[in-house]
Coordinates of C-alpha atoms and ligand atoms in Angstrom, one line a residue:
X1 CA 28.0 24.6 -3.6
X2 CA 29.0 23.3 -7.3
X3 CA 30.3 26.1 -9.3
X4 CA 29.0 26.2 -12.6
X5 CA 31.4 28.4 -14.2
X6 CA 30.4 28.1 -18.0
X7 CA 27.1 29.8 -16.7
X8 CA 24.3 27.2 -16.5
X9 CA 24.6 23.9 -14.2
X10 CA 24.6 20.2 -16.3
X11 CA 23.7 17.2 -15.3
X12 CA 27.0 15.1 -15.5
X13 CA 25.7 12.1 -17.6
X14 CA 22.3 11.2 -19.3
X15 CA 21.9 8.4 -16.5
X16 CA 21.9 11.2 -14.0
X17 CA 19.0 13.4 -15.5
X18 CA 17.3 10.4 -16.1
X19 CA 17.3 9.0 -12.2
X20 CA 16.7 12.6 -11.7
X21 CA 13.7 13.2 -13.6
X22 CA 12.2 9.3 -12.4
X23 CA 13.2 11.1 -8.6
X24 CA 10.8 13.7 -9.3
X25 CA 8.1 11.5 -10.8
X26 CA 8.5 8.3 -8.3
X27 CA 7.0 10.1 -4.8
X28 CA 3.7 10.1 -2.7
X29 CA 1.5 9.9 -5.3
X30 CA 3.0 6.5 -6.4
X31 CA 3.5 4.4 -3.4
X32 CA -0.3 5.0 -2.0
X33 CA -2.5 7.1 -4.4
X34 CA -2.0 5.1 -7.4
X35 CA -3.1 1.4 -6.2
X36 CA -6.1 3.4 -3.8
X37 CA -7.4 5.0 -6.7
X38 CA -7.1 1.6 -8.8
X39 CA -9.3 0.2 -6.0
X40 CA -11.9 2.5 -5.9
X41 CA -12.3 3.0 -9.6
X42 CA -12.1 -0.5 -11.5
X43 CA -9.3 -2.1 -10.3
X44 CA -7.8 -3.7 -13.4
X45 CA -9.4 -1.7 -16.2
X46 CA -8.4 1.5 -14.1
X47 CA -5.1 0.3 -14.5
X48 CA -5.4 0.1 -17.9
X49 CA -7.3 3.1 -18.4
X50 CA -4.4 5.2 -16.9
X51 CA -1.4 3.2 -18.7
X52 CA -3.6 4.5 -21.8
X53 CA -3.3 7.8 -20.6
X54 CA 0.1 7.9 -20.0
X55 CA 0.9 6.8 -23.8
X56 CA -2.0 9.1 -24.7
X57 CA -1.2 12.2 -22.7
X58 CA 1.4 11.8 -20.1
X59 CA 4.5 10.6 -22.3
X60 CA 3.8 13.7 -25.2
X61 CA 3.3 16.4 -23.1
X62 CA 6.4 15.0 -21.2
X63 CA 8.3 14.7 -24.5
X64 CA 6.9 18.6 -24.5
X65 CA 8.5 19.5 -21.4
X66 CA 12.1 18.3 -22.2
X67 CA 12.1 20.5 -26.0
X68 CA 10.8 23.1 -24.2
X69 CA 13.5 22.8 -21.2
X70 CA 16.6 21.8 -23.5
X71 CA 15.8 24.3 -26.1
X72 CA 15.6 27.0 -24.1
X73 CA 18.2 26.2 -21.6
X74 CA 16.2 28.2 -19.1
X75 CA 13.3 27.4 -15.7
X76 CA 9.8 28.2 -17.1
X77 CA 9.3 31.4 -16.6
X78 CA 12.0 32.7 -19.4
X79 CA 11.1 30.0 -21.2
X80 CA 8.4 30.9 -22.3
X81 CA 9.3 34.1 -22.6
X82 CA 12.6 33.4 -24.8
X83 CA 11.1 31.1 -27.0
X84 CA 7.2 32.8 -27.3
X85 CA 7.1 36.3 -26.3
X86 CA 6.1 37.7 -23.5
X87 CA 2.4 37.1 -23.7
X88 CA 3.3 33.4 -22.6
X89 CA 4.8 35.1 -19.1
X90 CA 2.0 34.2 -17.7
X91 CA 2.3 30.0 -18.3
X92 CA 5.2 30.4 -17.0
X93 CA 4.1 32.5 -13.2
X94 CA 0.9 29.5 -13.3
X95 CA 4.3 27.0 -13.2
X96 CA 6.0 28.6 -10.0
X97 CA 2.3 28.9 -8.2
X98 CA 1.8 25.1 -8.7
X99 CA 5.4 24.5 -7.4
X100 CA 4.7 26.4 -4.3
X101 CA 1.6 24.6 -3.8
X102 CA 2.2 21.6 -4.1
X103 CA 5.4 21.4 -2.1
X104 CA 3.2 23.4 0.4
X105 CA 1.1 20.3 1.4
X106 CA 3.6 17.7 -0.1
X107 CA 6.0 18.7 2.9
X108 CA 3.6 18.2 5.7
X109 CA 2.7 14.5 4.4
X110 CA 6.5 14.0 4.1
X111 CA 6.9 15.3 7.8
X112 CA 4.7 12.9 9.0
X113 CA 6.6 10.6 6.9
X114 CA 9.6 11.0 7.9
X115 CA 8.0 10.6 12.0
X116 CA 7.3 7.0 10.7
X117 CA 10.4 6.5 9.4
X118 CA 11.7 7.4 12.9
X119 CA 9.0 5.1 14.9
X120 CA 10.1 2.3 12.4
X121 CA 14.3 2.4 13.3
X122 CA 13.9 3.9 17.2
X123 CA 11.1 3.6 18.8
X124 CA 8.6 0.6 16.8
X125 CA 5.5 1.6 15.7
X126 CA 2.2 2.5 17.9
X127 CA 0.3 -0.1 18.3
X128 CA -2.8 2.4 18.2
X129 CA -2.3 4.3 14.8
X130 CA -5.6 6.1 14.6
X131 CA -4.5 7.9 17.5
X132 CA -0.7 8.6 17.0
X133 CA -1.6 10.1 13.8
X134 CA -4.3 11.9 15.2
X135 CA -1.5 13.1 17.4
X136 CA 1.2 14.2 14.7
X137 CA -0.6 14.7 11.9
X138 CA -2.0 18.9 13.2
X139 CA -0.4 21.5 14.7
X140 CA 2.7 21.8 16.0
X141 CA 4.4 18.2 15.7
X142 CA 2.9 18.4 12.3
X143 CA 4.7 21.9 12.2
X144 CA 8.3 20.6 13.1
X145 CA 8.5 17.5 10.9
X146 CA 7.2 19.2 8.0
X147 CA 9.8 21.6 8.9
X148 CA 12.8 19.0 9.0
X149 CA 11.7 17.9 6.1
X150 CA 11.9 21.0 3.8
X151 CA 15.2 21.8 5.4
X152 CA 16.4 18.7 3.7
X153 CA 15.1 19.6 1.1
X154 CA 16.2 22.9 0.9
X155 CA 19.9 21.0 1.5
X156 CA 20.0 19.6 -1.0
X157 CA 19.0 22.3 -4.2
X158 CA 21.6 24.3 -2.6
X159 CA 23.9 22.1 -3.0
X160 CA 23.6 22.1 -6.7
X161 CA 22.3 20.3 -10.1
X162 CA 24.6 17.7 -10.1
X163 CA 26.3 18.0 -6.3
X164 CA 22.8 17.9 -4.5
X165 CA 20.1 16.7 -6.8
X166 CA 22.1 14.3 -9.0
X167 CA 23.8 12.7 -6.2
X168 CA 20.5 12.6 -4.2
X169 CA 19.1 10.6 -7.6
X170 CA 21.8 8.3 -8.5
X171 CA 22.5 6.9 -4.2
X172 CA 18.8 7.1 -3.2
X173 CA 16.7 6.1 -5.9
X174 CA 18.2 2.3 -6.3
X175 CA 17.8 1.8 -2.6
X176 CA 13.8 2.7 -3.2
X177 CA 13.5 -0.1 -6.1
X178 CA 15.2 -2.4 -4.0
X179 CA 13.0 -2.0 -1.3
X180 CA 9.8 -1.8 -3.0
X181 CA 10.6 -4.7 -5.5
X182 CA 11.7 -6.4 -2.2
X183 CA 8.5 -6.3 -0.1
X184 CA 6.6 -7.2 -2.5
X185 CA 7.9 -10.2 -3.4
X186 CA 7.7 -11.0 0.2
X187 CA 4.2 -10.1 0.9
X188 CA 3.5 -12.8 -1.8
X189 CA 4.2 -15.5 0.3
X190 CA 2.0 -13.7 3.3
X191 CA -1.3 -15.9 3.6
X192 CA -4.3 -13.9 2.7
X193 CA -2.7 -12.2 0.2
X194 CA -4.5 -13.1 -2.6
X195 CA -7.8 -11.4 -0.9
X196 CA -5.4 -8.2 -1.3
X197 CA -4.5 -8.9 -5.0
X198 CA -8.2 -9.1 -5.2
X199 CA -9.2 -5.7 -3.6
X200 CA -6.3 -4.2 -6.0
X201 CA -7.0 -5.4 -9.2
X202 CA -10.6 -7.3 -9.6
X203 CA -11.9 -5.5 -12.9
X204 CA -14.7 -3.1 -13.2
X205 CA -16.1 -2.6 -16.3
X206 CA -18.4 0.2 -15.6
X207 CA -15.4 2.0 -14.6
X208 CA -14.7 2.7 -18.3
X209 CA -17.3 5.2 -19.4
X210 CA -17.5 6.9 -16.3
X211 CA -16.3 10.3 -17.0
X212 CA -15.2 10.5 -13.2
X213 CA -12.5 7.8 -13.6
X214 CA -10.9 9.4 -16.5
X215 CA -10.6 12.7 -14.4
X216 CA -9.0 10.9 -11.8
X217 CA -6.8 8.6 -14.1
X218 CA -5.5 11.7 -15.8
X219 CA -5.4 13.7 -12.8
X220 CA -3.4 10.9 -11.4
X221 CA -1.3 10.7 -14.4
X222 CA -0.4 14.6 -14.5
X223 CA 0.9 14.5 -10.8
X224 CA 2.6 11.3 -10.8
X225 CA 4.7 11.7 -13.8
X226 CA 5.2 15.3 -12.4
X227 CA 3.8 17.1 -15.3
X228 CA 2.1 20.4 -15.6
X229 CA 4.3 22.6 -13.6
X230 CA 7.9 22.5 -15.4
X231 CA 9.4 20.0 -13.2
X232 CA 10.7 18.2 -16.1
X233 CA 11.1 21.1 -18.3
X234 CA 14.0 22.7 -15.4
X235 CA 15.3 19.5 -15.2
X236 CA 16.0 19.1 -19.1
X237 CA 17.3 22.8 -18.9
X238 CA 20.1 21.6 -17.4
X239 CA 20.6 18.9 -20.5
X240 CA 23.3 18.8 -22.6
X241 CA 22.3 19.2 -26.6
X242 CA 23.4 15.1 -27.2
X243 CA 20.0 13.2 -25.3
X244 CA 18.0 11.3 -26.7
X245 CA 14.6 12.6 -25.2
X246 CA 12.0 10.0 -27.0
X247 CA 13.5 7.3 -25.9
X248 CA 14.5 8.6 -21.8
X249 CA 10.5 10.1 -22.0
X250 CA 9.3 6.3 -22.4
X251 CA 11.9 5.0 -19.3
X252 CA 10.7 7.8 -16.9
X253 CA 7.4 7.2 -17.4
X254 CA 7.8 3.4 -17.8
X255 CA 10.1 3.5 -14.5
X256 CA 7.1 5.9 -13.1
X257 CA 4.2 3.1 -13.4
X258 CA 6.4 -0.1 -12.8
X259 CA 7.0 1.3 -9.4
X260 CA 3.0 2.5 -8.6
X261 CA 1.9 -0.9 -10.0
X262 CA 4.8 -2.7 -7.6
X263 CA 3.7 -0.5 -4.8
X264 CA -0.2 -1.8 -4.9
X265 CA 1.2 -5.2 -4.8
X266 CA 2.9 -4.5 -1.9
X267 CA 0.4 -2.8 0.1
X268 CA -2.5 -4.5 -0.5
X269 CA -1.8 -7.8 0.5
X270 CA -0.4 -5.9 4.0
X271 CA -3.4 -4.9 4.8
X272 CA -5.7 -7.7 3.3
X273 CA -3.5 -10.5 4.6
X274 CA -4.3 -9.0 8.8
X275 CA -8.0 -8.3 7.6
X276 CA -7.8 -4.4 7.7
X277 CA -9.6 -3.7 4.4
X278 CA -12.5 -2.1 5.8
X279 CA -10.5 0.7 6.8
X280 CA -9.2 1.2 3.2
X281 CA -12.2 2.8 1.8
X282 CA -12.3 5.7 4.6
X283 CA -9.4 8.1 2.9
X284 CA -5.9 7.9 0.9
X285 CA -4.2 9.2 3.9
X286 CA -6.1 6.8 6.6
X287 CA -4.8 3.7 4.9
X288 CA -1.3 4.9 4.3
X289 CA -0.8 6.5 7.9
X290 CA -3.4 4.4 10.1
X291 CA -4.2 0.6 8.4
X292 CA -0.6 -0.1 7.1
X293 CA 1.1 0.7 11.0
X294 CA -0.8 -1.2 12.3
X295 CA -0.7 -3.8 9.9
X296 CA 3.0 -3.2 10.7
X297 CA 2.3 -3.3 14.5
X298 CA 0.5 -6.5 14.2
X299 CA 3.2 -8.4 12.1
X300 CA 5.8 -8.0 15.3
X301 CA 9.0 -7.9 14.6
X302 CA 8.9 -8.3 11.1
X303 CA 6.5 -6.1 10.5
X304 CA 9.2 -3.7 12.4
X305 CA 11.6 -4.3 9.6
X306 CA 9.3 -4.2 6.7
X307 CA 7.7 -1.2 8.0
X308 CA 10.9 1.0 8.4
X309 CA 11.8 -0.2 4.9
X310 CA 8.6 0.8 3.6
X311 CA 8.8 4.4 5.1
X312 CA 12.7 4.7 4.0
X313 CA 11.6 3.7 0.5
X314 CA 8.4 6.3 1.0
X315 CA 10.6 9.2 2.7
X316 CA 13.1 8.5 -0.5
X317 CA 10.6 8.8 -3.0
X318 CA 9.0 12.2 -1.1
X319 CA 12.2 13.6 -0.9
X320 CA 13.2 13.5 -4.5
X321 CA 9.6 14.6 -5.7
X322 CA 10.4 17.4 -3.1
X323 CA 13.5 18.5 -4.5
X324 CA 12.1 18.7 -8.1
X325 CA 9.3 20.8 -7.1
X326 CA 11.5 23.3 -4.9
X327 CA 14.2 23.2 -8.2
X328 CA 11.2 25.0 -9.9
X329 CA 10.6 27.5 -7.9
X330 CA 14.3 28.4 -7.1
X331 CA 15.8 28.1 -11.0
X332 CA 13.2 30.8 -11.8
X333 CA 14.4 32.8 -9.2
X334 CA 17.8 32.2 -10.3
X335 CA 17.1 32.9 -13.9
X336 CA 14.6 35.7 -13.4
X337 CA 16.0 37.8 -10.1
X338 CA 19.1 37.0 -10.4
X339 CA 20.1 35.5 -7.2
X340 CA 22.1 33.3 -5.7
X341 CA 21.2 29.2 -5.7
X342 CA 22.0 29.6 -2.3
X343 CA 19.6 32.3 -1.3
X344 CA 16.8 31.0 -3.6
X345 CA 16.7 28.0 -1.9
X346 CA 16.6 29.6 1.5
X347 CA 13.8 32.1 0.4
X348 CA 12.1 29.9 -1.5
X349 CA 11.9 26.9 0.9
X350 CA 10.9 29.3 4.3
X351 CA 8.2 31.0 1.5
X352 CA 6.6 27.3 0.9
X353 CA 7.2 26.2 4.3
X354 CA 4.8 29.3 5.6
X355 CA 2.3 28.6 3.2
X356 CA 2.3 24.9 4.2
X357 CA 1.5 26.0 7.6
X358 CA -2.8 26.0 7.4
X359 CA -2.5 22.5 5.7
X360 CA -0.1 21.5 9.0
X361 CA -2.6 22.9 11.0
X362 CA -6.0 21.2 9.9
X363 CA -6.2 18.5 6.8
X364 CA -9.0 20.0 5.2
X365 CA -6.5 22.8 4.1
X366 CA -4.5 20.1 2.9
X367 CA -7.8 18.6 0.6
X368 CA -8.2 22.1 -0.7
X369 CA -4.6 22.7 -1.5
X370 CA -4.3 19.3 -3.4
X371 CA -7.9 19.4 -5.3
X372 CA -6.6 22.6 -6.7
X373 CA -3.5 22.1 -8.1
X374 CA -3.8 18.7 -8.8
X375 CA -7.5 18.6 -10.6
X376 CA -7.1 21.9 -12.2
X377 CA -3.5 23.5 -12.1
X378 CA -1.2 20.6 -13.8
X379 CA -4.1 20.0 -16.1
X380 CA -4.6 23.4 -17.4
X381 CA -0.3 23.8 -17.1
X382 CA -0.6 20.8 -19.7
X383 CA -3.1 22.0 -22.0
X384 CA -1.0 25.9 -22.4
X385 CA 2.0 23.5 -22.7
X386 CA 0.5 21.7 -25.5
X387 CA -0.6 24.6 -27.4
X388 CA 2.6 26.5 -27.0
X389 CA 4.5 23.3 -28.7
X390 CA 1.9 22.4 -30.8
X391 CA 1.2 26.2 -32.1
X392 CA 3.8 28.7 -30.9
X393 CA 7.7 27.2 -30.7
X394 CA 9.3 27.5 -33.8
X395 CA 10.6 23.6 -35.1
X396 CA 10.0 21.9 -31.6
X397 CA 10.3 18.8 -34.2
X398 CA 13.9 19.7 -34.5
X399 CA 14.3 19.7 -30.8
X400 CA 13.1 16.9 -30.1
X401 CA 14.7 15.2 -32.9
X402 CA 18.3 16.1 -32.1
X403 CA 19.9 13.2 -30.4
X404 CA 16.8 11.3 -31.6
X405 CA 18.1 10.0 -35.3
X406 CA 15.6 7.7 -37.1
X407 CA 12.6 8.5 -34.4
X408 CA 9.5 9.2 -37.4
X409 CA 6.4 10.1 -35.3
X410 CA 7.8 13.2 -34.5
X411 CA 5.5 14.8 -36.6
X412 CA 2.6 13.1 -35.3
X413 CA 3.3 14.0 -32.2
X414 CA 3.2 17.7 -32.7
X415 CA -0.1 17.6 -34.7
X416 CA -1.4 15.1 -31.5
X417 CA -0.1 18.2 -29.1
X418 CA -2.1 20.4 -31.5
X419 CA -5.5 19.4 -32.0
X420 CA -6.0 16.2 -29.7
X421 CA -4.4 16.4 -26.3
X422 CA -6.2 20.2 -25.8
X423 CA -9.6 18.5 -26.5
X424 CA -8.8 15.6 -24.3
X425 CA -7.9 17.9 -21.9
X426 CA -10.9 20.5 -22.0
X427 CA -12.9 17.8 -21.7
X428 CA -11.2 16.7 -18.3
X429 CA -11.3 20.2 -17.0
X430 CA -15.1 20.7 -17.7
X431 CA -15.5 17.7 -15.3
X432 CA -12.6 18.4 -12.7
X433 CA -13.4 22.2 -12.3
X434 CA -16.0 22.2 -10.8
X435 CA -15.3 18.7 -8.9
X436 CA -12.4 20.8 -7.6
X437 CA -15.1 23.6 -6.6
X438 CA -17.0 21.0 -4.7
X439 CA -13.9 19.9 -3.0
X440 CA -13.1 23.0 -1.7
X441 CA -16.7 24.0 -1.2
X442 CA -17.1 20.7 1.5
X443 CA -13.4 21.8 3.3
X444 CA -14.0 25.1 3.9
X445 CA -17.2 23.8 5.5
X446 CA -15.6 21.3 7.9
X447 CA -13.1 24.0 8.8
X448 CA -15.8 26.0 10.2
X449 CA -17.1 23.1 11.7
X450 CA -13.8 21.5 13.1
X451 CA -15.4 18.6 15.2
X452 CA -15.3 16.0 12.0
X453 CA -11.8 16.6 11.3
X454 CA -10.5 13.2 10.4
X455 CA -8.6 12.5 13.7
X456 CA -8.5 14.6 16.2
X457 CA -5.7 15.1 18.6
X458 CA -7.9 14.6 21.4
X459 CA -8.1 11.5 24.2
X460 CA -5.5 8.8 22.6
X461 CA -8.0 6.5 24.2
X462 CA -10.8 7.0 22.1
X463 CA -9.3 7.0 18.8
X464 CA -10.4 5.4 16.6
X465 CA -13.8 3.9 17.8
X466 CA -13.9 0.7 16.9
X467 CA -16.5 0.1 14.8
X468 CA -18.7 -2.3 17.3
X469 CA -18.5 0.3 20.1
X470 CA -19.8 3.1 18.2
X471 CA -23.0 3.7 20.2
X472 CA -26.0 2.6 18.1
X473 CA -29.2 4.8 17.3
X474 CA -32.3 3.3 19.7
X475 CA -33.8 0.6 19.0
X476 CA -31.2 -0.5 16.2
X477 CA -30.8 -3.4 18.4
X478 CA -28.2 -4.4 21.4
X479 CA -24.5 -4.2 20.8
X480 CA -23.4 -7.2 19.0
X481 CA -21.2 -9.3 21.5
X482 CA -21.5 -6.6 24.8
X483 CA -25.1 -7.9 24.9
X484 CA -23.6 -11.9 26.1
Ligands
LIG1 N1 5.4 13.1 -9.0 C1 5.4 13.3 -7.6 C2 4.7 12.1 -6.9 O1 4.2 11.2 -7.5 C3 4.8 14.6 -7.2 C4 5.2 15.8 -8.1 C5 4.2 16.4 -8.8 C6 6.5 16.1 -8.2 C7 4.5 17.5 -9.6 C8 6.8 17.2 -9.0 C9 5.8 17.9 -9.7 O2 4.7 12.1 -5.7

């Protein structure tokens, strides 16, 4: 384990925290949710909708985190108790909750992530996808990869800020642009991938005073840039007093939406260039774990190589998201109990691991635990963060200034943290609160009523039903084709 001797672990160069903090924000919610929710909701003018949003929201509340980290020099619980008082504790506690739900559910997608990764390099992919994911997506095989995967994890914050986390950064995260920059340029050249560009990006004008897409662009933008939750704000803990946070705010998130936009370009034309589009609409997870193998299964043996490239560059991305979110969790255990990075790691990761286990066991636990703390938890993390900076920290202007020479809309920024980002930001939570109530409303109902669970690991025969065999209603007419 890196000893730290002069107390606090540093990252060993501004490059390092920088990779670092684009590890954490580059993950799951990049390679698939972005370009899916682009899809459904405007294509092109969703696209621009949420780069707004990221200027608008996403890159001050970032800048936020990284005064708030740095200045303090401490994970967010005693931050916001060192530099507010102790009524802002409880910011701090709504942090480490988020952490431990997120990574909850984030580690069983990863698991099944990383079992594609491993069809991809040993075995080649299943030609019937509906069905091998209805076979390791619940209960126990989803058990034992999400398992493998937080053990990774776990690895790797135990093996410090700059021995485990750094190094993760600075070897994996170069091998993820290369492979996402390198698929899709060669999807380009895939016939029929122009129908895909299409689907992706074909604009929608309706999309843009419809208060539903905004809740999902900003939604979208909290949990992909990894805001919310004090990610960022650990990370820039461990900064030294000399970066230049303006400036590394604008390449995360730039970095951050470069590879999501990259990403739809690459798995749209997949799936459009072997006709599979209908399946897109079904579900975020369908496409990603069903439509794309067997896109990959129906390419041969390219489509063996590109697919275990894709999954290496999506295992890469989940795993550095992973790390960032366990980081959270264990440097307020650190910083608040005391303990060993060792032991925090080891509590900490078997602590999320368990609570994972219902969302390993049937998805609709999964849809609850993302609904809440993705529509309401890094949103309402964002708003407190705002008003603490915007209100409570003494000078945060002088924070964020230092390193920062000649940067004048520093002032802006704080009165935009004060009056405007909380009112953009009430107004999305008055729609996503009770959206996220309806959410969890309609899971807990499935899970009583476990027959229409999405796949179910039953007969690998039957699944999925194509769509021209599903039996008809009488007298909708014969079977089309069957009937000759
Ligand atoms: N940003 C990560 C992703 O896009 C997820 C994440 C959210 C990581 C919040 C840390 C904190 O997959």
């Amino acid at each position: 384990m890196a000893a730290e001797p002069s107390g606090r672990a540093q990252w060993s160069s501004s490059l390092g925290f920088v990779l670092a903090a684009v590890g954490s924000a580059v993950g799951l919610g990049n390679m698939w949710r972005f370009s899916y929710l682009a899809a459904e909701h405007g294509g092109a003018v969703f696209v621009v909708l949420y780069i707004m949003l990221i200027l608008l929201v996403g890159l001050p509340i970032m800048l936020a985190e990284f005064v708030v980290g740095r200045a303090s020099k401490q994970s967010p619980v005693q931050a916001f108790i060192r530099l507010g008082g102790k009524a802002w504790r409880p910011v701090g506690y709504l942090c480490v909750i988020s952490g431990f739900l997120i990574l909850a559910y984030y580690g069983v997608i990863a698991g099944w992530v990383v079992r594609y990764t491993w069809d991809g390099l040993v075995t080649g992919f299943a030609g019937d996808a509906g069905a091998h994911f209805g076979r390791i997506a619940e209960g126990l095989d989803a058990i034992f990869l999400q398992v493998i995967f937080m053990a990774m994890t776990v690895g790797i914050v135990a093996a410090g800020v700059r021995g485990g986390i750094e190094r993760a950064a600075v070897y994996l995260m170069p091998v993820l642009f290369a492979i996402v920059a390198g698929i899709a340029i060669y999807v380009a050249f895939l016939e029929g991938a122009a129908a895909g560009y299409r689907e992706y990006l074909v604009p929608d004008f309706g999309a843009l005073f419809n208060l539903e897409v905004f809740a999902a662009a900003a939604s979208q933008a909290f949990f992909s840039l990894s805001l919310g939750m004090g990610a960022l704000l650990t990370y820039a803990s461990y900064l030294s007093r000399s970066d230049h946070l303006p400036r590394e705010s604008m390449v995360i998130a730039g970095t951050d939406f470069a590879v999501a936009f990259v990403a739809g370009l690459m798995v749209f034309p997949i799936i459009f260039a072997l006709g599979l589009g209908a399946v897109v609409g079904e579900s975020t997870v369908g496409a990603l774990f069903i439509s794309l193998p067997t896109a990959f299964a129906e390419m041969g043996a390219t489509g063996r190589v590109i697919g275990a490239l894709f999954f290496i560059a999506l295992f890469v991305g989940a795993l550095t998201s992973a790390i960032s979110l366990l980081e959270v969790v264990v440097s307020a255990s650190i910083d608040g109990l005391g303990w060993s990075r060792l032991r925090a790691a080891l509590v900490g990761g078997v602590a999320i691991t368990i609570i994972g286990i219902p969302t390993a066991l049937d998805l609709n636990w999964l849809t609850i635990y993302d609904s809440i703390s993705g529509k309401v938890f890094l949103v309402l993390g964002g708003l407190l963060l705002s008003l603490f900076v915007g209100w409570r920290m003494k000078d945060p202007i002088a924070e964020a200034g230092r390193g920062a020479p000649g940067v004048r809309w520093l002032g802006f920024w704080r009165m935009w943290l004060r009056y405007v980002i909380p009112l953009i930001l009430l107004l999305i939570l008055y729609y996503s609160v009770p959206a996220s109530i309806a959410d969890v409303r309609g899971a807990i109902q499935q899970l009583r009523q476990p027959t229409e669970v999405v796949a179910p690991p039953v007969d690998p025969e039957a699944l999925p039903v194509p769509l021209d065999e599903v039996p008809l209603p009488e007298g909708a007419g014969p079977p089309p084709d069957e009937a000759e």
